[in-house]
Amino acid sequence: MSETIAITLTINGESVARDVEPRQNLVDFLRDTLGLTGTRWSCEHGVCGACTLRVNGALTRGCLVFAVQLDGAAVETIEGATQSGSIADLQQEFHRRNAVQCGFCSAGMLLTADTLLREKSDPSREEIRDFISGNYCRCTGYQAIVDAVESVAARRKGGKPKTGKP
Amino acid sequence: MRLLEPELLIDLNGLAELTGIDETAGGLRLGALTRHAELSRSPLVARLAPLLARAAPHIAHAAIRNRGTLGGSLGHADPAAELPACAVALDALLHIQGPKGTRRIAARDFFTGVFSTALIPGEIIVAIEVPKPAPGTLPLFAELARRQGDYAIAGIAGTARLEAGLLREARLVFFGIGDRPVEAPQAAAALVGRQPEKVDAAVAALARDLDPTADLNASAAMKRQLAGVLLGRALGGLMVQAA
Amino acid sequence: MSNPLSFLDRPNSYIGKSVPRPNAKRLLAGRGLYVDDIRLPRLLHLAFVRCPFAHARLKSIDVAAASRAPGVARVFTAKDLAGHYTPWVGVLTHLKGLKSPPQHPLVIEMATWQGEPVAAIAAESRAQAEDAAALVAIDWEPLPPITDMEASLASGATPIHAAMGDNLAFTRNIEAGEVDAAFARAAHIVEEEYSFGRHTGVCPEPRSILADYDASEPRLTVHYSNQAPHMMKEIFARHFGVPEAALRVICNDVGGSYGIKIHVYPDDMTTVLASILLGRPVKFVADRLESFTSDIHAREHRVKARLAVAASGEILAFAIDDLTGIGPYSTYPRTSAVEGNQVVNLVGSWYRAKNYRARLRVAFQNKPPTTQYRAVGHPIAVAVTEALVDRAAEALDLDPAELRRRNLIPDDAYPWTTASGMRFEKLSHQAALEKLLKLMDYDGLRREQAALRKKGVHRGIGLACFVEVTNPGPAFYGIGGAPISAQDGATIRLDPGGSVTVAMSVTEQGQGTEAMVAQIAASALGLALDKVRVVTGDTERTPYGGGTWASRGAGIGGEATLQAAQALKGQILDLAGAMLQTPAAALDLAEGWVVDAAGQRRIALDEVGRAAYFRGDTLPPGVQPEMVATRHYLPRLYPFAFTNGIQACHLELDVETGFIRLLKHWVVEDCGRVINPMLVDEQIRGGVVQGLGGALFEECVYDAAGQLLNGNLADYLVPMAAEMPDIAVAHIETPTLESTLGAKGAGEAGTGGAPAAALNALNDALRPFKVRVNAQPLTPRRILAALGKA
């Protein structure tokens, strides 16, 4: 049993002030306290990537930070990225190419893919596979995701999509 | 999931004195809070401790590397982790602070077993000091893991200095094959005066340096086999760098 | 009424079109609704205390301290649940001799697998429930576990359940043709032993259930991450005594299931009971560590196999002995015998050889319950068959593709009954083989392989022909007494604005059921796709049906949709005809309009809708407008709609380290009529990678004491993106003539054939070294050991 600690942080651009138990991780804080259920948990030990979001602009596992550590921090979740439109091209391409099936990995996968494209404008398929290799997907087998990211990379760069599929 | 149930949780992230990568008279000082991602990006690390930059991309994935720290990895002392072996290979000195004051521990004396270090309760790592490398020192790194980012089944971290195409000095440290980073001095000695591709004597000498422990992934014999392969491949990587 | 088949060829037909899934964009926006997202007033969370031993007797349990812990509403043990349920037994009458003891929600006295739930704590948060769980004091008497399958069946082995007499849960023998004579005259006999490691599903969304019992009505609503809501409703009614009419099961978004979420679990049943007893909503979501020990496991087999082949290359006979370990119980309601049963039914079945002997033994053991998981038995049957065939090719010094060419059932030989009694309507093995060889440039890869071998680069090419069981009829489960429905239904309704709603009893877990249904309905009714809304997964809102399993969504659910849509079309045209004073037979539907024989638009669909619902006064006397139709479909002619295909794996083996690099994978698949090629391709790809996981990476590793050693995602290796290959997929379409749509299933074919292809590719790479690896997963350790380097 632990007392709560007051934190104030920014979630998707909005200031949020809450009292949190020290043992509550960021994913549980978002989902249970704030009702932002778009971020998922699936392993709670940092391996599967379902909880991946951004803290202070950096890709982060939501299950491996405690909410109490994030006083003053800025958190971006799938809800915020959707609302801002910053990943609209990825979402559209994932949809078009069926790079989403059950949807459970998608939030983490999209934010990870977007981060890759911000760091590298022309990743090879191997580089895409390497960068998303920390995001577990059981449904797609990954190829459609790689195709989608490759396609968006080309468009963001101003070129034409590389893969033959229309 | 109750893998850990601490009574007290202390967040170190706000301690500025644990951060920073700085060049010193003796070499490089890295704060314990240096993130793995910083190791890959830092021009100082690239110049003064490139082995760390070579190893960092093998640690898990981007989201982990943004928060995982050098001090954390060393303090956790997972025998299959990259950075403890790198610290030993670089002759790093760990700056420790505790209730009784500060002390320094050499990396080669720091790792005492699986998840065990020379820290006594109440102590934390505050910084890691890496001595300036001799001119011409190159990093050696190779690891074998089933999947990108996994803990290594076996790995090698080290340094070597080439002069006129021959190895003059080598420092070899293996990880993933014992309960802590394991140095291979006899294999290193067998490399001196040779071309990097002539590894047979060094691989044979490994049998005297290493006494691997079996685990879920590999028998002791397999670890021995992999260590020899890794030595050859890491040295092959040296040639590419030197070219 | 227009020709029922012509809708497939219409200009605006969606059949055969790769349209993106409607209802999937929200999954990309973080708006998916999975069970853990649901909030209800006064919701309680369950945590379980589980047996830490593989086999133990519960001597005493003290929950006093746990009951007093902060936030705890109640602690349940077996005695609290007694009398409120009837136990369940995982047997079916048509699996003669299958035996299994009754199962209970919580351990009463004997725990027989590590992870078996023994107490449940309901508290205001999961964390508080876990805090309290740590305070439950249990005195266990550990007992010797039997984990090894052979040991459990050895004479003198202690029965895990005294009442069962021994540990043989099920056995079956098949004897067809003249097996001994075939082996006697064979030019070559191949004899091998294959083993397959126990592994598990690792669904991204862990098992999740939220039961909400309202005692006032009474009404029990269960939100469930599950594939078969109607089946679960039936099971809750049968075992908890809640009236059928008071029950509702809702499956919203499911974060992956692959067969894991279609079985009855003791912790799920405890959750429902907890809600009934507390009169409050209760939620249980397994965390990842407990998933590894409490989700069903799959595929632990050891198969001794022989093949007899003549000098001509004619395969004369297959003979196998399959031993599989299922944990201490046969699961409910599908049983754990079906997996082994499929293995013995399917080995060798796509080849002409009619001499076949098979023995199946299904053994109890002290490991988690083990049962159907995606592709049920096929990964084993295909791997054994195809590995034997490759060995035979080697013995004959024949190319493996050529040996297959000589022995696959010819494409014009159908219908065909296999040695094991399986009936094939029509398959395309020969065509698939030729298509694959061309697609992958087989000859080119073989030439490259030979050249690279000289440089010390070792590549392997592995082929795997296969069949897949799809669209099963009632003889699969229902015949044996299981509340498992082989039929499904669609109710389709026209709304006054001209759009339609389809309520469908097959369910969605991401494979695209809702898209497939929408495409069929839209095509049959001449509507744009965005005018079709599909509802699935709610027993109160959909027709009664079997849900998702055995790749039946398109074949059965799709057919029901088509027939219902055609019936609704008839209603619309009848009404339009009455309104237009034109015979209905002269009318058709296109692009949201009723059109005449010349294609001229006569009346808009929404106008028909408004007339039907609001303007009955304008209709001719006697007309009772009805714009809704329900049709159900049950396969009657064939017990299964078998599909066929062939896969190829191309890999490079590092013989110094034993590491495999997957270069490329190919699949040619014939699943009959393809509704949405993109969705089928993606099912194949996902299935292939799932199969490769079991073949190369995944295994639940146990020590001699029955302790799971690698039950976390760092040590249990699921396939991630960097190690997986691109997968080329091509199709052949041989529709089933049993239904109008002609669709068969495709969900499991990738998983069924991939391990075989990888196994054959590895052993092909190892050929110069004259060693083989026959144990999956094909780990570097096993490979180096075979090479004598470890």
Short mmCIF file of N, CA, C and O in Angstrom, two decimals, chain B residues 216, chain C residues 54 114 145-148 366-367 700-710:
data_model
loop_
_atom_site.label_atom_id
_atom_site.label_comp_id
_atom_site.label_asym_id
_atom_site.label_seq_id
_atom_site.Cartn_x
_atom_site.Cartn_y
_atom_site.Cartn_z
N LEU B 216 19.77 -22.39 -21.68
CA LEU B 216 18.62 -22.83 -22.47
C LEU B 216 18.94 -22.90 -23.95
O LEU B 216 18.35 -23.67 -24.70
N ALA C 54 3.83 -28.96 -10.98
CA ALA C 54 3.18 -29.68 -12.07
C ALA C 54 2.19 -30.71 -11.55
O ALA C 54 1.29 -31.14 -12.25
N GLN C 114 1.08 -27.16 -13.75
CA GLN C 114 1.62 -25.92 -13.22
C GLN C 114 0.85 -24.76 -13.84
O GLN C 114 0.81 -24.64 -15.06
N PRO C 145 5.73 -35.58 -10.80
CA PRO C 145 5.02 -35.30 -12.04
C PRO C 145 5.44 -36.26 -13.14
O PRO C 145 6.57 -36.75 -13.15
N ILE C 146 4.53 -36.51 -14.05
CA ILE C 146 4.89 -37.25 -15.26
C ILE C 146 4.80 -36.27 -16.41
O ILE C 146 3.71 -35.82 -16.77
N THR C 147 5.94 -35.90 -16.96
CA THR C 147 5.92 -34.91 -18.03
C THR C 147 6.20 -35.55 -19.38
O THR C 147 5.74 -35.08 -20.41
N ASP C 148 6.93 -36.64 -19.39
CA ASP C 148 7.32 -37.28 -20.63
C ASP C 148 6.21 -38.19 -21.14
O ASP C 148 5.67 -39.00 -20.39
N ASN C 366 1.55 -34.23 -16.94
CA ASN C 366 1.43 -33.08 -16.02
C ASN C 366 2.03 -31.82 -16.64
O ASN C 366 3.07 -31.31 -16.21
N LYS C 367 1.37 -31.36 -17.67
CA LYS C 367 1.74 -30.10 -18.32
C LYS C 367 0.42 -29.40 -18.65
O LYS C 367 -0.63 -30.02 -18.59
N CYS C 700 7.79 -24.38 -25.53
CA CYS C 700 7.63 -24.28 -24.08
C CYS C 700 8.58 -25.30 -23.46
O CYS C 700 8.37 -26.49 -23.61
N VAL C 701 9.62 -24.82 -22.81
CA VAL C 701 10.67 -25.69 -22.29
C VAL C 701 10.41 -26.03 -20.83
O VAL C 701 10.23 -25.12 -20.02
N TYR C 702 10.38 -27.31 -20.53
CA TYR C 702 10.10 -27.77 -19.16
C TYR C 702 11.30 -28.50 -18.60
O TYR C 702 12.03 -29.18 -19.33
N ASP C 703 11.48 -28.39 -17.29
CA ASP C 703 12.49 -29.24 -16.66
C ASP C 703 11.83 -30.54 -16.19
O ASP C 703 10.64 -30.73 -16.37
N ALA C 704 12.64 -31.41 -15.61
CA ALA C 704 12.12 -32.73 -15.25
C ALA C 704 11.03 -32.65 -14.20
O ALA C 704 10.20 -33.55 -14.09
N ALA C 705 11.01 -31.55 -13.43
CA ALA C 705 9.99 -31.39 -12.40
C ALA C 705 8.72 -30.76 -12.96
O ALA C 705 7.80 -30.46 -12.20
N GLY C 706 8.67 -30.55 -14.28
CA GLY C 706 7.47 -29.97 -14.87
C GLY C 706 7.36 -28.47 -14.68
O GLY C 706 6.27 -27.90 -14.79
N GLN C 707 8.48 -27.83 -14.40
CA GLN C 707 8.50 -26.38 -14.27
C GLN C 707 8.78 -25.75 -15.63
O GLN C 707 9.74 -26.12 -16.31
N LEU C 708 7.96 -24.78 -16.03
CA LEU C 708 8.20 -24.06 -17.28
C LEU C 708 9.39 -23.14 -17.09
O LEU C 708 9.43 -22.34 -16.16
N LEU C 709 10.36 -23.27 -17.98
CA LEU C 709 11.61 -22.52 -17.80
C LEU C 709 11.65 -21.22 -18.58
O LEU C 709 12.46 -20.35 -18.30
N ASN C 710 10.80 -21.09 -19.59
CA ASN C 710 10.94 -19.91 -20.46
C ASN C 710 9.61 -19.21 -20.70
O ASN C 710 9.34 -18.71 -21.78
#
